[in-house]
């Protein structure tokens, strides 16, 4: 290994580690807490972090690395990084937007289809031998042609909406400001009015303090008993206790969830529900996209070390 000192935080694929080692002297650690265990001389030499994961990376960790100039995040969501603390220390931050939009939007639509058409139960029906014994799967629900609401019409939200339009759905959305959209899409200035107007609600907000609980109990209840909520953003964006109450009581019909509070140790109440499709935060989890994310992370690191403009800067 040669080149500038880099700390790789998180669980990387071999191809990412090999590519980083070709350019940097890499020290791999599992989590930000593990930085304290590194020898002081090593910590002092570090110029950049390649960060992956959702464990908090804050001021205390940054202060362990006095030469730190860059945090390159693997992922578009950077809510685990204290960006204000980084900015205050002159540390640059980058993320990996756009390369994952398709996969995350695909999973959002797939979860609506799986929830409505009972794909998981259908597969179990065949595998368990219930089909020849009990006949048809109980009838499920139509997904096409319903009214869809997107909370947060950003990069991923827009990709979800474009897909749902092809499913003949009427598109409604809420963002802080109206967007340039195809004719016929309806803007709602607040999420409660959006939920009242639609059948299915897709959450595509950024995570972080400002959006915590944005999809509130009032929003969830406004969706009504035929509503399905799909969340591919962060567990924090939904009032999870209210969501669980609504799923248990039938105040909404169901949900498709890729993200949760306290992942991966999710609330056990979810496991008892048969009206929820549960996924292990795998929105961007394809070989193609994870390779592209690693490449973009490294392109940002290369730009930092070359003293050029970052490719996809956060700060
Ligand atoms: P984006 O383009 O920045 O869009 C984010 C949306 O959040 C925008 O609509 C924005 O609204 C809204 N927003 C931001 N700050 C807000 C605030 N303070 N109050 C209300 N709304 C706010 O981000 P993206 O690339 O689509 O990614 C969205 C999120 O998806 C990421 O941050 C990440 O957490 C999550 N994600 C999840 C997976 C997964 O594996 N499940 C994978 C990738 C990303 P405005 O339009 O009003 O600015």
mmCIF file of C-alpha atoms in Angstrom, residues 53-180:
data_model
loop_
_atom_site.group_PDB
_atom_site.id
_atom_site.type_symbol
_atom_site.label_atom_id
_atom_site.label_comp_id
_atom_site.label_asym_id
_atom_site.label_seq_id
_atom_site.Cartn_x
_atom_site.Cartn_y
_atom_site.Cartn_z
ATOM 1 C CA UNK A 53 -23.047 2.739 7.015
ATOM 2 C CA UNK A 54 -25.521 4.446 9.292
ATOM 3 C CA UNK A 55 -23.688 4.682 12.629
ATOM 4 C CA UNK A 56 -23.295 8.326 13.666
ATOM 5 C CA UNK A 57 -20.090 10.079 12.600
ATOM 6 C CA UNK A 58 -19.841 13.247 14.664
ATOM 7 C CA UNK A 59 -17.576 15.905 16.103
ATOM 8 C CA UNK A 60 -15.976 13.535 18.632
ATOM 9 C CA UNK A 61 -14.762 11.198 15.882
ATOM 10 C CA UNK A 62 -13.654 14.071 13.642
ATOM 11 C CA UNK A 63 -11.569 15.485 16.499
ATOM 12 C CA UNK A 64 -9.672 12.195 16.733
ATOM 13 C CA UNK A 65 -8.330 12.886 13.218
ATOM 14 C CA UNK A 66 -6.701 16.339 13.258
ATOM 15 C CA UNK A 67 -5.543 16.122 9.610
ATOM 16 C CA UNK A 68 -8.980 15.117 8.283
ATOM 17 C CA UNK A 69 -10.044 17.103 5.219
ATOM 18 C CA UNK A 70 -12.668 14.926 3.560
ATOM 19 C CA UNK A 71 -15.496 12.489 4.311
ATOM 20 C CA UNK A 72 -16.662 10.660 1.185
ATOM 21 C CA UNK A 73 -19.995 9.020 1.950
ATOM 22 C CA UNK A 74 -21.041 5.801 0.243
ATOM 23 C CA UNK A 75 -24.746 6.539 -0.234
ATOM 24 C CA UNK A 76 -26.881 9.541 -1.060
ATOM 25 C CA UNK A 77 -28.306 9.905 2.457
ATOM 26 C CA UNK A 78 -25.712 11.503 4.719
ATOM 27 C CA UNK A 79 -27.855 11.954 7.839
ATOM 28 C CA UNK A 80 -25.411 9.832 9.867
ATOM 29 C CA UNK A 81 -22.703 12.475 9.332
ATOM 30 C CA UNK A 82 -22.752 15.646 11.427
ATOM 31 C CA UNK A 83 -22.342 17.944 8.437
ATOM 32 C CA UNK A 84 -22.394 21.109 10.569
ATOM 33 C CA UNK A 85 -19.485 19.750 12.638
ATOM 34 C CA UNK A 86 -17.608 18.877 9.445
ATOM 35 C CA UNK A 87 -18.232 22.327 7.990
ATOM 36 C CA UNK A 88 -17.049 23.998 11.205
ATOM 37 C CA UNK A 89 -13.759 22.087 10.910
ATOM 38 C CA UNK A 90 -13.275 22.787 7.194
ATOM 39 C CA UNK A 91 -13.887 19.121 6.344
ATOM 40 C CA UNK A 92 -15.443 18.488 2.943
ATOM 41 C CA UNK A 93 -18.297 15.973 2.589
ATOM 42 C CA UNK A 94 -19.502 14.195 -0.556
ATOM 43 C CA UNK A 95 -22.237 11.621 -1.261
ATOM 44 C CA UNK A 96 -23.331 9.382 -4.154
ATOM 45 C CA UNK A 97 -26.594 10.772 -5.621
ATOM 46 C CA UNK A 98 -28.409 9.680 -8.789
ATOM 47 C CA UNK A 99 -26.578 6.402 -9.472
ATOM 48 C CA UNK A 100 -29.012 4.625 -7.128
ATOM 49 C CA UNK A 101 -32.285 6.324 -8.113
ATOM 50 C CA UNK A 102 -33.516 3.524 -10.373
ATOM 51 C CA UNK A 103 -32.920 0.729 -7.885
ATOM 52 C CA UNK A 104 -34.553 2.512 -4.976
ATOM 53 C CA UNK A 105 -37.553 3.522 -7.086
ATOM 54 C CA UNK A 106 -37.827 -0.036 -8.433
ATOM 55 C CA UNK A 107 -37.925 -1.393 -4.886
ATOM 56 C CA UNK A 108 -40.584 1.132 -3.837
ATOM 57 C CA UNK A 109 -42.872 0.041 -6.667
ATOM 58 C CA UNK A 110 -42.043 -3.614 -6.046
ATOM 59 C CA UNK A 111 -43.086 -3.271 -2.399
ATOM 60 C CA UNK A 112 -46.434 -1.741 -3.379
ATOM 61 C CA UNK A 113 -47.011 -4.574 -5.840
ATOM 62 C CA UNK A 114 -45.873 -7.200 -3.333
ATOM 63 C CA UNK A 115 -48.173 -5.764 -0.651
ATOM 64 C CA UNK A 116 -51.198 -5.382 -2.926
ATOM 65 C CA UNK A 117 -50.814 -8.630 -4.882
ATOM 66 C CA UNK A 118 -49.578 -10.666 -1.862
ATOM 67 C CA UNK A 119 -46.470 -11.869 -3.708
ATOM 68 C CA UNK A 120 -44.740 -13.172 -0.578
ATOM 69 C CA UNK A 121 -47.863 -15.113 0.504
ATOM 70 C CA UNK A 122 -48.331 -16.366 -3.071
ATOM 71 C CA UNK A 123 -44.822 -17.775 -3.137
ATOM 72 C CA UNK A 124 -45.381 -19.417 0.256
ATOM 73 C CA UNK A 125 -48.715 -20.824 -1.026
ATOM 74 C CA UNK A 126 -46.869 -22.668 -3.801
ATOM 75 C CA UNK A 127 -43.871 -23.788 -1.729
ATOM 76 C CA UNK A 128 -45.904 -24.989 1.246
ATOM 77 C CA UNK A 129 -48.111 -27.250 -0.864
ATOM 78 C CA UNK A 130 -51.224 -25.213 -0.002
ATOM 79 C CA UNK A 131 -52.096 -24.716 -3.686
ATOM 80 C CA UNK A 132 -53.168 -28.324 -4.497
ATOM 81 C CA UNK A 133 -54.829 -28.713 -1.089
ATOM 82 C CA UNK A 134 -56.576 -25.371 -0.647
ATOM 83 C CA UNK A 135 -56.853 -24.097 -4.200
ATOM 84 C CA UNK A 136 -56.653 -20.437 -5.116
ATOM 85 C CA UNK A 137 -54.804 -17.879 -3.023
ATOM 86 C CA UNK A 138 -57.356 -15.604 -1.321
ATOM 87 C CA UNK A 139 -58.087 -12.635 -3.554
ATOM 88 C CA UNK A 140 -55.769 -9.681 -3.271
ATOM 89 C CA UNK A 141 -55.956 -6.027 -4.322
ATOM 90 C CA UNK A 142 -55.402 -4.114 -7.539
ATOM 91 C CA UNK A 143 -52.399 -1.772 -7.628
ATOM 92 C CA UNK A 144 -52.671 -0.082 -11.045
ATOM 93 C CA UNK A 145 -54.918 2.917 -11.498
ATOM 94 C CA UNK A 146 -54.949 4.116 -7.887
ATOM 95 C CA UNK A 147 -54.053 7.582 -6.671
ATOM 96 C CA UNK A 148 -50.427 7.818 -5.542
ATOM 97 C CA UNK A 149 -48.917 10.474 -3.285
ATOM 98 C CA UNK A 150 -45.172 11.126 -3.079
ATOM 99 C CA UNK A 151 -43.819 12.840 0.045
ATOM 100 C CA UNK A 152 -40.601 14.466 -1.201
ATOM 101 C CA UNK A 153 -40.400 14.786 -4.969
ATOM 102 C CA UNK A 154 -36.597 14.809 -5.113
ATOM 103 C CA UNK A 155 -34.388 12.613 -7.295
ATOM 104 C CA UNK A 156 -35.767 9.279 -6.052
ATOM 105 C CA UNK A 157 -39.311 10.559 -5.502
ATOM 106 C CA UNK A 158 -39.455 11.678 -9.116
ATOM 107 C CA UNK A 159 -38.297 8.248 -10.341
ATOM 108 C CA UNK A 160 -41.002 6.600 -8.233
ATOM 109 C CA UNK A 161 -43.653 8.941 -9.641
ATOM 110 C CA UNK A 162 -42.539 8.320 -13.235
ATOM 111 C CA UNK A 163 -42.873 4.573 -12.681
ATOM 112 C CA UNK A 164 -46.290 4.885 -11.029
ATOM 113 C CA UNK A 165 -47.552 7.016 -13.933
ATOM 114 C CA UNK A 166 -46.841 4.012 -16.172
ATOM 115 C CA UNK A 167 -49.084 1.998 -13.824
ATOM 116 C CA UNK A 168 -51.911 4.404 -14.791
ATOM 117 C CA UNK A 169 -51.839 6.003 -11.351
ATOM 118 C CA UNK A 170 -52.920 9.574 -10.688
ATOM 119 C CA UNK A 171 -49.864 11.392 -9.301
ATOM 120 C CA UNK A 172 -49.987 13.769 -6.335
ATOM 121 C CA UNK A 173 -46.971 15.032 -4.408
ATOM 122 C CA UNK A 174 -45.782 17.184 -1.538
ATOM 123 C CA UNK A 175 -42.477 19.029 -1.437
ATOM 124 C CA UNK A 176 -41.598 22.334 0.192
ATOM 125 C CA UNK A 177 -42.012 24.023 -3.204
ATOM 126 C CA UNK A 178 -43.867 22.950 -6.367
ATOM 127 C CA UNK A 179 -41.763 21.187 -8.992
ATOM 128 C CA UNK A 180 -41.698 21.231 -12.750
#
